[in-house]
PDB file of C-alpha atoms in Angstrom:
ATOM      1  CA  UNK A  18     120.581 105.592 107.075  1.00 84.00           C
ATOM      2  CA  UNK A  19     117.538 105.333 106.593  1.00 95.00           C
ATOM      3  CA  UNK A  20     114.197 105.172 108.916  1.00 97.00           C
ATOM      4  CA  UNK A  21     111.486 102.282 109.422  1.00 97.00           C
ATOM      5  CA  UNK A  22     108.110 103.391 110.754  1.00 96.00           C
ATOM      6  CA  UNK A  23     106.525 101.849 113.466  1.00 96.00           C
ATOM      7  CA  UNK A  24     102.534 102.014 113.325  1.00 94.00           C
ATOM      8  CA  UNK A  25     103.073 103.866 116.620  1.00 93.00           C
ATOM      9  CA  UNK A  26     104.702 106.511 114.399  1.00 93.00           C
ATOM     10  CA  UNK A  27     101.689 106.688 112.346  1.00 91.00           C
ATOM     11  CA  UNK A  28      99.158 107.250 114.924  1.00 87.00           C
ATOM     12  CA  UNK A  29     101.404 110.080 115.691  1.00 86.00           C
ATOM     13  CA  UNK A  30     101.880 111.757 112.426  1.00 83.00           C
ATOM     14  CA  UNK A  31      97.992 111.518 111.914  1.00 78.00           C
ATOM     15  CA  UNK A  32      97.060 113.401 115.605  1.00 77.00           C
ATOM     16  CA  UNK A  33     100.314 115.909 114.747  1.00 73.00           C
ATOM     17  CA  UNK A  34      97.918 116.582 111.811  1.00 63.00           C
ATOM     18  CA  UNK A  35      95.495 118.348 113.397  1.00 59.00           C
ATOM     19  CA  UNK A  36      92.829 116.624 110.714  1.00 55.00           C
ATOM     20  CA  UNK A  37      94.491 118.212 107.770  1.00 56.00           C
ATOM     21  CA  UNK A  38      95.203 115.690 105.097  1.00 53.00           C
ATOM     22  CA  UNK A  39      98.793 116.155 104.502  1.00 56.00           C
ATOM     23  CA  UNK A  40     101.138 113.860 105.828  1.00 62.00           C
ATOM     24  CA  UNK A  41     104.340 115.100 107.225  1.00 71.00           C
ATOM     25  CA  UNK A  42     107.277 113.682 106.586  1.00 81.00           C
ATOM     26  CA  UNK A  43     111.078 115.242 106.384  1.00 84.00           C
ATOM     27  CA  UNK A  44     111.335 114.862 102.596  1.00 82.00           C
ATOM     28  CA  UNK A  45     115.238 115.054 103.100  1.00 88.00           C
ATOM     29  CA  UNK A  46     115.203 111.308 105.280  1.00 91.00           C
ATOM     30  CA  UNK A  47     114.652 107.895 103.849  1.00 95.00           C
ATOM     31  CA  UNK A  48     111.439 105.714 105.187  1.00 96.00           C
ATOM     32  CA  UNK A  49     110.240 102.082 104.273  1.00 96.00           C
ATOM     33  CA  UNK A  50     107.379 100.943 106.074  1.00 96.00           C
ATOM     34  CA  UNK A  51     107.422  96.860 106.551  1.00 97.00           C
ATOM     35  CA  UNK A  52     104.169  95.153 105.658  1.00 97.00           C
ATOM     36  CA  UNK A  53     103.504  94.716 108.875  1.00 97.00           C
ATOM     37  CA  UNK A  54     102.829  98.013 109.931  1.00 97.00           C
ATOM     38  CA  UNK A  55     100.818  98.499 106.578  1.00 97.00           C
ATOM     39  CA  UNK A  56      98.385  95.758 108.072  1.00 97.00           C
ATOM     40  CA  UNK A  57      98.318  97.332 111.561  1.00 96.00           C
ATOM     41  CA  UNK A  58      97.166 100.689 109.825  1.00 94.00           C
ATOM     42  CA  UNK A  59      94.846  99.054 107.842  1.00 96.00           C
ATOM     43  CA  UNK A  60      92.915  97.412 110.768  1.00 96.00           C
ATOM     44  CA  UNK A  61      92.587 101.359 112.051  1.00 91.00           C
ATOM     45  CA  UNK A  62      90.597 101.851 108.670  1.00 95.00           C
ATOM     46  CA  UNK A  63      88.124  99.120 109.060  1.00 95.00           C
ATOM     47  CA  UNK A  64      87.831 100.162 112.638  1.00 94.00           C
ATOM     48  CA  UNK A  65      86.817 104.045 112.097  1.00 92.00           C
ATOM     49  CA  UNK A  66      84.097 104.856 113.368  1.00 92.00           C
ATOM     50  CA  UNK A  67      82.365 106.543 110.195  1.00 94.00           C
ATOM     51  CA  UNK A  68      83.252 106.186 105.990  1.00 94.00           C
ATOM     52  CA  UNK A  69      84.630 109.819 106.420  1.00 93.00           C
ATOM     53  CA  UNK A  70      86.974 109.337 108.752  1.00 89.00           C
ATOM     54  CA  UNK A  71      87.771 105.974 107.179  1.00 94.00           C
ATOM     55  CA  UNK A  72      88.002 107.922 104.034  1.00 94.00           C
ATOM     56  CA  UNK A  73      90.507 110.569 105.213  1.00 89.00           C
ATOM     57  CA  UNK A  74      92.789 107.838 107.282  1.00 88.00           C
ATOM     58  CA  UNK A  75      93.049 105.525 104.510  1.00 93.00           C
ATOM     59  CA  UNK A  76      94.166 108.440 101.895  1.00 91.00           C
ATOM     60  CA  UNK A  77      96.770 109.631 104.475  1.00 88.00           C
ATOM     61  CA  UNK A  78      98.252 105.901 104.544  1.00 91.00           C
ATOM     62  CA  UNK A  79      97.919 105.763 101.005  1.00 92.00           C
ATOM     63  CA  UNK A  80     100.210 109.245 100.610  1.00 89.00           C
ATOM     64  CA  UNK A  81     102.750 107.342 103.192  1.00 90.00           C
ATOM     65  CA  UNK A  82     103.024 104.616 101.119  1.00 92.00           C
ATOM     66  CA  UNK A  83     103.285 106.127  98.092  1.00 91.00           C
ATOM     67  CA  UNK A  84     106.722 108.076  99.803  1.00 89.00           C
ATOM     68  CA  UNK A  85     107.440 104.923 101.008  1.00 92.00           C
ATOM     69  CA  UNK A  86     106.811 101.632  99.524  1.00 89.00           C
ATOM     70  CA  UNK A  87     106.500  98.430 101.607  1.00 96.00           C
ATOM     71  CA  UNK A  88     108.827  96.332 102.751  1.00 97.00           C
ATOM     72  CA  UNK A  89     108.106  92.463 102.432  1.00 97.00           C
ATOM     73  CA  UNK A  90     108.668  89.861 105.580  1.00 97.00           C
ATOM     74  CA  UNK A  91     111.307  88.148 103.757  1.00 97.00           C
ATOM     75  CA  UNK A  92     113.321  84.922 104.631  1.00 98.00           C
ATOM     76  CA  UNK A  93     116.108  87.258 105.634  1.00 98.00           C
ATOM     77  CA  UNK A  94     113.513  89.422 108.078  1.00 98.00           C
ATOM     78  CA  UNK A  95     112.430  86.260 109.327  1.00 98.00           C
ATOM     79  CA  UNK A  96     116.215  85.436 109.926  1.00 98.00           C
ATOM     80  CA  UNK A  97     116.741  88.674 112.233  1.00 98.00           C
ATOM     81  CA  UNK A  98     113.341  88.636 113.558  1.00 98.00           C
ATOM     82  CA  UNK A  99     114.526  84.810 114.867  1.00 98.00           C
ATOM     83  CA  UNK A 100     117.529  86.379 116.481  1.00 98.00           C
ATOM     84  CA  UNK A 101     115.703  89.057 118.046  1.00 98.00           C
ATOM     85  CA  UNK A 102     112.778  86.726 119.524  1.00 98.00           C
ATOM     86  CA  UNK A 103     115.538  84.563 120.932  1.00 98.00           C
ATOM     87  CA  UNK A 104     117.545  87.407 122.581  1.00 98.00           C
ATOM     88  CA  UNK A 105     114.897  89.056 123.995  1.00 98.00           C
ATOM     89  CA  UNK A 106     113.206  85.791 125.050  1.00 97.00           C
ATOM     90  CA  UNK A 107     116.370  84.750 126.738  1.00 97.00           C
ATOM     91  CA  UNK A 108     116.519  88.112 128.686  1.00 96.00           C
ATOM     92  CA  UNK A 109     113.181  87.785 129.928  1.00 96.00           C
ATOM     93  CA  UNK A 110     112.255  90.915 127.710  1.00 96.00           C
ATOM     94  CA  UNK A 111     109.625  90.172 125.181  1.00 96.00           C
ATOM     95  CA  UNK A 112     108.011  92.539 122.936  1.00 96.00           C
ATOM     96  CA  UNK A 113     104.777  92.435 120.955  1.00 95.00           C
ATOM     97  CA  UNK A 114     105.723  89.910 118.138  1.00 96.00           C
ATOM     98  CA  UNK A 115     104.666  92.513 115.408  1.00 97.00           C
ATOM     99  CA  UNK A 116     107.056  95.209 116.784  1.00 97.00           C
ATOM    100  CA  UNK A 117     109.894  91.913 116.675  1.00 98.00           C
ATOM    101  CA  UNK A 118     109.044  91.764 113.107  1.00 98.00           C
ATOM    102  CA  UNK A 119     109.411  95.874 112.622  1.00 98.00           C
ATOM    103  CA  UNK A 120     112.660  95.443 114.542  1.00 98.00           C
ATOM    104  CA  UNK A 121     113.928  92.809 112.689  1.00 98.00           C
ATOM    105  CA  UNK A 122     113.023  94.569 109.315  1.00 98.00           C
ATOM    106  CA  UNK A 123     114.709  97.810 110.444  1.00 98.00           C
ATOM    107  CA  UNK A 124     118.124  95.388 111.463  1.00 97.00           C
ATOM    108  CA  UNK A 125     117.717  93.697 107.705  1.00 96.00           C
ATOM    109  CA  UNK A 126     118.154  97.330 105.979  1.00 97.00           C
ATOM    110  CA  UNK A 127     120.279  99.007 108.499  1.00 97.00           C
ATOM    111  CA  UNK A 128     117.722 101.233 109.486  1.00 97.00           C
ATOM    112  CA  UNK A 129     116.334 102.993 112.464  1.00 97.00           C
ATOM    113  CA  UNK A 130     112.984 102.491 113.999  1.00 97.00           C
ATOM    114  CA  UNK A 131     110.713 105.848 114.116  1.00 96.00           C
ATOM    115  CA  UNK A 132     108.241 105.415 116.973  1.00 95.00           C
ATOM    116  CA  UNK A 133     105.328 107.535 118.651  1.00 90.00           C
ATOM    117  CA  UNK A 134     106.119 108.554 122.006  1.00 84.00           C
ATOM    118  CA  UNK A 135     104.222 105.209 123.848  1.00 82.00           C
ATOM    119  CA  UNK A 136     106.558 102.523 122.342  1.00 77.00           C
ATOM    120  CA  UNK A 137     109.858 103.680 123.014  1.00 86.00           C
ATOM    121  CA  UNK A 138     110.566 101.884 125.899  1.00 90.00           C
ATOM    122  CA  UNK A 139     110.362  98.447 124.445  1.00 90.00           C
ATOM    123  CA  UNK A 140     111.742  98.808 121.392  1.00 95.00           C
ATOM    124  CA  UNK A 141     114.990  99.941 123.464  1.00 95.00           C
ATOM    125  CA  UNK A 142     115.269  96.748 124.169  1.00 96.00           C
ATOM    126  CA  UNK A 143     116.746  95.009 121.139  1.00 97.00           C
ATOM    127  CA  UNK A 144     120.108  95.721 121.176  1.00 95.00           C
ATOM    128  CA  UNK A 145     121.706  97.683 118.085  1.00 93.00           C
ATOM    129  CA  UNK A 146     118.720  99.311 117.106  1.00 96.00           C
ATOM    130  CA  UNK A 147     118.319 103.081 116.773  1.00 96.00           C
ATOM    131  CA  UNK A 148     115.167 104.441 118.381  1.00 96.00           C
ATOM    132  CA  UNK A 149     113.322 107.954 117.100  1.00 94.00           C
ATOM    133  CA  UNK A 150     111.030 109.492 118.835  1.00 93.00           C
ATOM    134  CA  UNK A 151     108.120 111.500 117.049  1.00 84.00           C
TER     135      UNK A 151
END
């Protein structure tokens, strides 16, 4: 089984990285990163606070990608990500809609969700999904 990273995940891996470039990933697990999450990181880009550090979070992203590839919101995503939105709506137990749609990609592959240490708690709430911690 493979892993889907959260954006939460992300932000993690790139303050684990003490401002070194390399992105650190166990090369032995599978990860997929839903398009999603690609746009969330991208939005931290345009929001750095200099070119440099723009420069040096956009070429980590770019080497998580490229181990990576991104996964598409297909009809099928949107399929689970409607089942999801409707269980948790009906338990009174929302979740940001983007971490619905990293949910719902993770249930379309089979795959677990690999979170930073601040999301865990509501992504326990959709049932059958496997939670990681950083």
């Amino acid at each position: 089984m493979g892993l889907i990273l959260d954006t939460s995940a992300i932000i993690a891996l790139e303050r684990f990285s003490g401002g070194r470039d390399a992105v650190v990933l166990d090369p032995d697990q599978i990860y997929v990163l839903p398009a999603i999450v690609w746009a969330e990181a991208l939005v931290g880009v345009r929001m750095a606070t200099d070119s440099s550090h723009a420069a040096r979070r956009l070429a980590r992203l770019e080497a998580i990608r490229r181990l990576t590839g991104i996964e598409d919101f297909t009809d099928v995503v949107a399929e689970h990500y409607a089942d999801i939105f409707t269980e948790l709506s009906r338990n009174g137990t929302l979740i940001p809609q983007n971490d619905i749609v990293v949910a719902a990609t993770a249930r379309r592959l089979n795959f677990g969700v690999l979170v930073g240490p601040q999301d865990e708690a509501h992504f326990r709430r959709v049932s059958g999904l496997d939670v990681r911690v950083m």
